[in-house]
């Protein structure tokens, strides 16, 4: 690779924040997936498996070309591993999360310190707080759609609909609120994923009628990838996209085919232990490098592939 190619590769490299699962456990219940008694029954083995599944996710993301920053795990904060909820990050600006439940509110100062450290290293520019009283559980409920240059915000269970106006003001992009209907899909990223090509993976039954209308008004039928209950229940919407690779816990053959037909490589890495806490691939990562002005990376990759073929 010559110096220009190297620079281009570095500058467009996806960067994520993750937190090792050293203290991961299901010790309280704030969503229907969490059963502390069942966890306690098999804790040592479950924890060992969580460590191994997280390490595999980390490896798969690195192999797909991502850079990973790490937050320091802390005892008694088992959900710190779900860094997607830490903040909304766009254009090097961080909007810190405010959590609905006391169990997770204790994570806020730790994530704030992690972002301050990233800023000190020059990876971020600005860190802001939401107006008092507003709840917003970070990128878990706020999904950047690179192709439409907008934000989709889940609300109803964890985040307040009113946070949308604050996001618009801070980030200068339109934000469409999607009220959620099913407590099993309590964060938007459990039921919705906006791919860089403009396609959207979603589980329609997770949304209220108004939310579905808002999605269908903006996403053409050919760009909708509706999940079966089986795929949704395995958190297939909770996917992470790195360039042309889609990383997720598991996908049916049908879903895999639909994604491959659009030019993606599907990388499955089992994360069922984290689903016992209501999370999967996307929840375990926070994208730090999204920019609202750049062309989505899939476009560039696809163009390069076409140019190479001709
Ligand atoms: N146990 C965590 C909670 O209920 C899981 C968070 C999953 N994160 C996500 N982005 N969906 O808050």
Coordinates of C-alpha atoms and ligand atoms in Angstrom, one line a residue:
X1 CA 0.0 0.0 0.0
X2 CA 1.4 3.4 -0.9
X3 CA 1.4 6.3 1.6
X4 CA -1.8 7.8 0.1
X5 CA -3.7 4.5 0.3
X6 CA -2.5 4.1 3.8
X7 CA -3.7 7.6 4.8
X8 CA -7.1 7.0 3.1
X9 CA -7.5 3.7 4.9
X10 CA -6.6 5.3 8.3
X11 CA -8.8 8.3 7.9
X12 CA -11.9 6.3 6.9
X13 CA -11.3 3.6 9.5
X14 CA -14.3 2.8 11.7
X15 CA -13.7 3.4 15.4
X16 CA -15.7 2.0 18.3
X17 CA -15.8 2.2 22.0
X18 CA -16.2 -1.1 23.8
X19 CA -15.9 -2.2 27.5
X20 CA -14.6 -5.6 28.5
X21 CA -17.2 -7.8 30.3
X22 CA -15.1 -8.4 33.4
X23 CA -18.0 -7.6 35.8
X24 CA -20.8 -8.4 33.3
X25 CA -23.7 -10.2 35.0
X26 CA -27.5 -10.1 35.2
X27 CA -27.9 -8.9 38.8
X28 CA -31.1 -6.8 38.4
X29 CA -33.9 -6.7 35.9
X30 CA -34.8 -3.6 33.9
X31 CA -36.1 -5.3 30.7
X32 CA -38.0 -8.5 30.0
X33 CA -34.9 -10.5 29.0
X34 CA -33.2 -10.1 32.4
X35 CA -33.7 -12.9 34.9
X36 CA -31.2 -12.5 37.8
X37 CA -32.3 -15.8 39.4
X38 CA -31.6 -17.8 36.2
X39 CA -28.2 -16.0 35.9
X40 CA -27.3 -16.7 39.6
X41 CA -28.0 -20.4 38.9
X42 CA -25.2 -20.7 36.4
X43 CA -23.1 -17.6 37.0
X44 CA -19.5 -18.8 36.7
X45 CA -20.0 -20.7 33.4
X46 CA -22.2 -17.9 32.0
X47 CA -19.6 -15.3 32.8
X48 CA -16.8 -17.4 31.2
X49 CA -18.9 -17.7 28.1
X50 CA -19.6 -14.0 28.0
X51 CA -15.8 -13.3 28.2
X52 CA -15.3 -15.6 25.3
X53 CA -18.2 -14.2 23.2
X54 CA -17.1 -10.6 23.8
X55 CA -13.5 -11.5 22.8
X56 CA -14.8 -13.0 19.5
X57 CA -16.9 -9.9 18.7
X58 CA -13.8 -7.8 19.4
X59 CA -11.7 -9.9 17.1
X60 CA -14.3 -10.0 14.3
X61 CA -14.7 -6.2 14.4
X62 CA -10.9 -5.8 14.2
X63 CA -10.7 -8.3 11.3
X64 CA -13.4 -6.3 9.5
X65 CA -11.0 -3.3 9.8
X66 CA -12.3 -1.4 12.9
X67 CA -10.2 0.3 15.5
X68 CA -11.4 -0.3 19.1
X69 CA -11.1 2.0 22.1
X70 CA -11.7 0.5 25.5
X71 CA -13.5 1.8 28.6
X72 CA -12.4 0.5 31.9
X73 CA -14.8 -2.0 33.5
X74 CA -16.0 -1.4 37.0
X75 CA -17.3 -3.7 39.8
X76 CA -21.1 -3.5 40.4
X77 CA -21.8 -1.9 37.0
X78 CA -22.7 -5.0 35.0
X79 CA -24.3 -3.2 32.1
X80 CA -21.2 -0.9 31.5
X81 CA -20.4 -3.4 28.7
X82 CA -23.3 -1.9 26.6
X83 CA -21.3 1.1 25.5
X84 CA -23.9 1.9 22.8
X85 CA -26.0 3.5 25.6
X86 CA -23.2 5.8 26.8
X87 CA -23.8 8.7 24.3
X88 CA -24.7 9.8 20.9
X89 CA -21.5 10.6 18.9
X90 CA -21.5 12.5 15.6
X91 CA -19.0 14.8 14.0
X92 CA -16.7 14.3 16.9
X93 CA -19.3 15.7 19.3
X94 CA -20.6 13.6 22.2
X95 CA -24.0 14.0 23.8
X96 CA -23.8 12.2 27.0
X97 CA -26.6 9.8 27.9
X98 CA -29.1 10.1 30.8
X99 CA -30.4 6.7 31.9
X100 CA -34.0 6.0 32.8
X101 CA -33.1 3.5 35.6
X102 CA -31.1 4.1 38.7
X103 CA -29.2 0.9 38.1
X104 CA -27.6 2.3 35.0
X105 CA -27.5 6.0 36.0
X106 CA -24.4 5.1 38.1
X107 CA -22.6 4.5 34.7
X108 CA -22.9 8.1 33.6
X109 CA -19.8 9.6 35.4
X110 CA -17.7 6.7 34.2
X111 CA -18.7 7.1 30.6
X112 CA -18.1 10.9 30.9
X113 CA -14.6 10.2 32.1
X114 CA -14.0 7.8 29.2
X115 CA -15.1 10.4 26.7
X116 CA -12.9 13.1 28.4
X117 CA -9.9 10.8 28.0
X118 CA -10.7 10.2 24.3
X119 CA -11.0 14.0 23.8
X120 CA -7.7 14.5 25.5
X121 CA -6.2 12.1 23.0
X122 CA -7.6 14.2 20.1
X123 CA -10.3 11.6 19.0
X124 CA -13.2 13.8 20.0
X125 CA -13.8 17.6 20.0
X126 CA -16.7 18.4 22.3
X127 CA -18.8 16.8 25.1
X128 CA -22.2 18.1 26.0
X129 CA -25.0 17.3 28.4
X130 CA -28.7 17.0 27.7
X131 CA -31.0 19.7 29.1
X132 CA -32.0 18.7 32.7
X133 CA -34.7 16.1 33.1
X134 CA -34.5 14.6 29.6
X135 CA -33.7 10.9 29.3
X136 CA -31.8 9.6 26.3
X137 CA -30.0 6.2 26.3
X138 CA -27.3 7.1 23.7
X139 CA -26.9 5.4 20.4
X140 CA -29.1 2.5 21.7
X141 CA -32.0 4.9 21.0
X142 CA -30.5 7.2 18.4
X143 CA -29.5 5.8 15.1
X144 CA -27.6 7.9 12.6
X145 CA -28.7 7.2 9.0
X146 CA -25.8 8.2 6.8
X147 CA -27.7 7.8 3.6
X148 CA -30.6 10.0 4.6
X149 CA -28.5 12.4 6.7
X150 CA -30.9 12.2 9.6
X151 CA -31.4 10.6 13.1
X152 CA -33.9 8.0 14.0
X153 CA -34.8 8.1 17.8
X154 CA -36.6 5.3 19.7
X155 CA -38.8 6.5 22.5
X156 CA -41.4 5.3 25.0
X157 CA -39.5 2.8 27.1
X158 CA -36.1 4.4 27.9
X159 CA -35.7 7.7 26.0
X160 CA -38.0 10.7 26.1
X161 CA -39.6 11.9 22.9
X162 CA -38.5 15.4 23.9
X163 CA -34.8 14.5 23.5
X164 CA -35.3 14.7 19.7
X165 CA -35.4 18.5 19.7
X166 CA -32.2 18.6 21.8
X167 CA -30.5 16.2 19.3
X168 CA -31.6 18.3 16.4
X169 CA -30.3 21.5 18.0
X170 CA -26.9 19.9 19.0
X171 CA -26.2 18.0 15.8
X172 CA -28.0 20.1 13.2
X173 CA -29.8 17.1 11.6
X174 CA -33.5 16.2 11.4
X175 CA -34.5 13.6 14.1
X176 CA -37.6 11.4 13.6
X177 CA -39.0 9.9 16.7
X178 CA -40.2 6.3 16.6
X179 CA -42.4 5.3 19.5
X180 CA -41.7 1.7 20.4
X181 CA -44.5 -0.8 21.1
X182 CA -43.1 -4.0 22.5
X183 CA -41.2 -4.1 25.9
X184 CA -38.9 -6.8 24.6
X185 CA -37.6 -4.3 22.0
X186 CA -37.2 -1.4 24.4
X187 CA -34.2 0.3 22.7
X188 CA -34.4 1.3 19.0
X189 CA -31.3 -0.7 18.1
X190 CA -32.9 -3.9 19.2
X191 CA -35.4 -3.6 16.3
X192 CA -33.9 -1.2 13.7
X193 CA -30.6 -0.9 11.8
X194 CA -29.9 1.7 9.1
X195 CA -27.3 0.4 6.7
X196 CA -24.9 2.7 4.8
X197 CA -26.4 1.8 1.5
X198 CA -29.8 3.2 2.6
X199 CA -31.5 -0.2 3.3
X200 CA -33.1 -0.5 6.8
X201 CA -33.3 -3.8 8.7
X202 CA -36.3 -3.6 11.1
X203 CA -38.8 -5.7 13.0
X204 CA -42.2 -4.0 12.1
X205 CA -44.1 -5.4 15.1
X206 CA -41.7 -3.6 17.5
X207 CA -43.2 -0.2 16.4
X208 CA -46.4 1.7 17.0
X209 CA -48.5 2.4 13.9
X210 CA -47.3 6.0 13.9
X211 CA -43.7 4.9 14.0
X212 CA -44.2 2.4 11.2
X213 CA -45.8 5.2 9.1
X214 CA -42.8 7.4 9.8
X215 CA -40.4 4.7 8.6
X216 CA -42.4 3.8 5.6
X217 CA -42.7 7.5 4.6
X218 CA -38.9 7.7 4.4
X219 CA -37.8 4.2 3.4
X220 CA -38.9 2.9 0.0
X221 CA -40.3 -0.6 -0.1
X222 CA -37.2 -1.9 -2.0
X223 CA -35.0 -0.6 0.9
X224 CA -37.0 -2.3 3.7
X225 CA -35.6 -5.6 5.1
X226 CA -38.4 -6.7 7.5
X227 CA -37.3 -9.4 10.0
X228 CA -39.2 -12.5 10.9
X229 CA -39.9 -12.9 14.6
X230 CA -37.3 -15.6 14.8
X231 CA -34.5 -13.3 13.4
X232 CA -35.8 -10.4 15.6
X233 CA -35.8 -12.6 18.7
X234 CA -32.1 -13.4 18.0
X235 CA -31.4 -9.7 17.8
X236 CA -30.5 -9.7 14.1
X237 CA -31.4 -6.0 13.9
X238 CA -28.8 -5.4 16.6
X239 CA -26.1 -5.5 13.9
X240 CA -22.9 -3.5 13.5
X241 CA -21.8 -2.5 10.0
X242 CA -18.0 -2.0 9.3
X243 CA -17.5 -1.1 5.6
X244 CA -19.2 -3.9 3.8
X245 CA -19.2 -6.4 6.7
X246 CA -22.3 -6.8 8.8
X247 CA -21.5 -8.3 12.2
X248 CA -24.3 -9.9 14.2
X249 CA -25.1 -12.7 16.6
X250 CA -27.0 -14.9 14.2
X251 CA -29.0 -14.6 11.0
X252 CA -31.4 -17.0 9.2
X253 CA -30.3 -18.2 5.7
X254 CA -33.0 -16.0 4.2
X255 CA -31.7 -12.9 6.0
X256 CA -28.2 -13.7 5.1
X257 CA -29.1 -14.0 1.4
X258 CA -30.9 -10.6 1.4
X259 CA -27.9 -8.9 2.9
X260 CA -25.4 -10.7 0.6
X261 CA -27.5 -9.7 -2.4
X262 CA -27.0 -6.1 -1.4
X263 CA -23.2 -6.6 -1.4
X264 CA -22.6 -7.2 2.3
X265 CA -20.6 -10.0 3.9
X266 CA -22.4 -11.3 6.9
X267 CA -20.2 -12.2 9.9
X268 CA -22.0 -14.2 12.6
X269 CA -20.5 -14.3 16.1
X270 CA -22.7 -15.7 18.8
X271 CA -23.7 -13.3 21.6
X272 CA -26.5 -15.2 23.2
X273 CA -25.1 -14.7 26.7
X274 CA -25.5 -10.9 26.3
X275 CA -29.0 -11.4 25.2
X276 CA -29.8 -12.6 28.7
X277 CA -29.3 -8.9 29.6
X278 CA -31.2 -7.7 26.5
X279 CA -28.2 -6.8 24.3
X280 CA -26.2 -8.0 21.4
X281 CA -23.6 -6.8 18.9
X282 CA -24.7 -3.2 18.4
X283 CA -25.3 -2.7 22.1
X284 CA -21.8 -3.8 22.9
X285 CA -20.3 -1.1 20.6
X286 CA -20.4 2.7 20.2
X287 CA -19.4 4.2 16.9
X288 CA -17.1 7.1 17.5
X289 CA -16.3 8.3 14.0
X290 CA -19.7 8.9 12.3
X291 CA -19.6 12.1 10.3
X292 CA -22.7 13.8 8.8
X293 CA -21.0 15.2 5.7
X294 CA -19.0 12.2 4.4
X295 CA -20.5 9.8 1.8
X296 CA -21.4 6.5 3.5
X297 CA -18.5 4.1 3.3
X298 CA -20.4 1.4 1.5
X299 CA -20.8 3.7 -1.5
X300 CA -17.1 4.2 -1.7
X301 CA -16.3 0.5 -1.4
X302 CA -19.0 -0.4 -4.0
X303 CA -17.6 2.2 -6.4
X304 CA -14.1 0.9 -5.9
X305 CA -15.3 -2.7 -6.6
X306 CA -17.1 -1.6 -9.8
X307 CA -14.0 0.4 -11.0
X308 CA -11.8 -2.6 -10.3
X309 CA -14.1 -4.9 -12.3
X310 CA -14.3 -2.7 -15.4
Ligands
LIG1 N1 -29.3 -4.6 30.3 C1 -29.2 -3.5 29.5 C2 -30.3 -2.5 29.8 O1 -31.4 -3.0 30.0 C3 -29.0 -3.8 28.1 C4 -28.8 -2.7 27.2 C5 -28.7 -3.0 25.7 N2 -28.3 -1.9 25.0 C6 -28.8 -1.5 23.8 N3 -28.2 -0.6 23.1 N4 -29.9 -2.0 23.3 O2 -30.2 -1.3 29.7

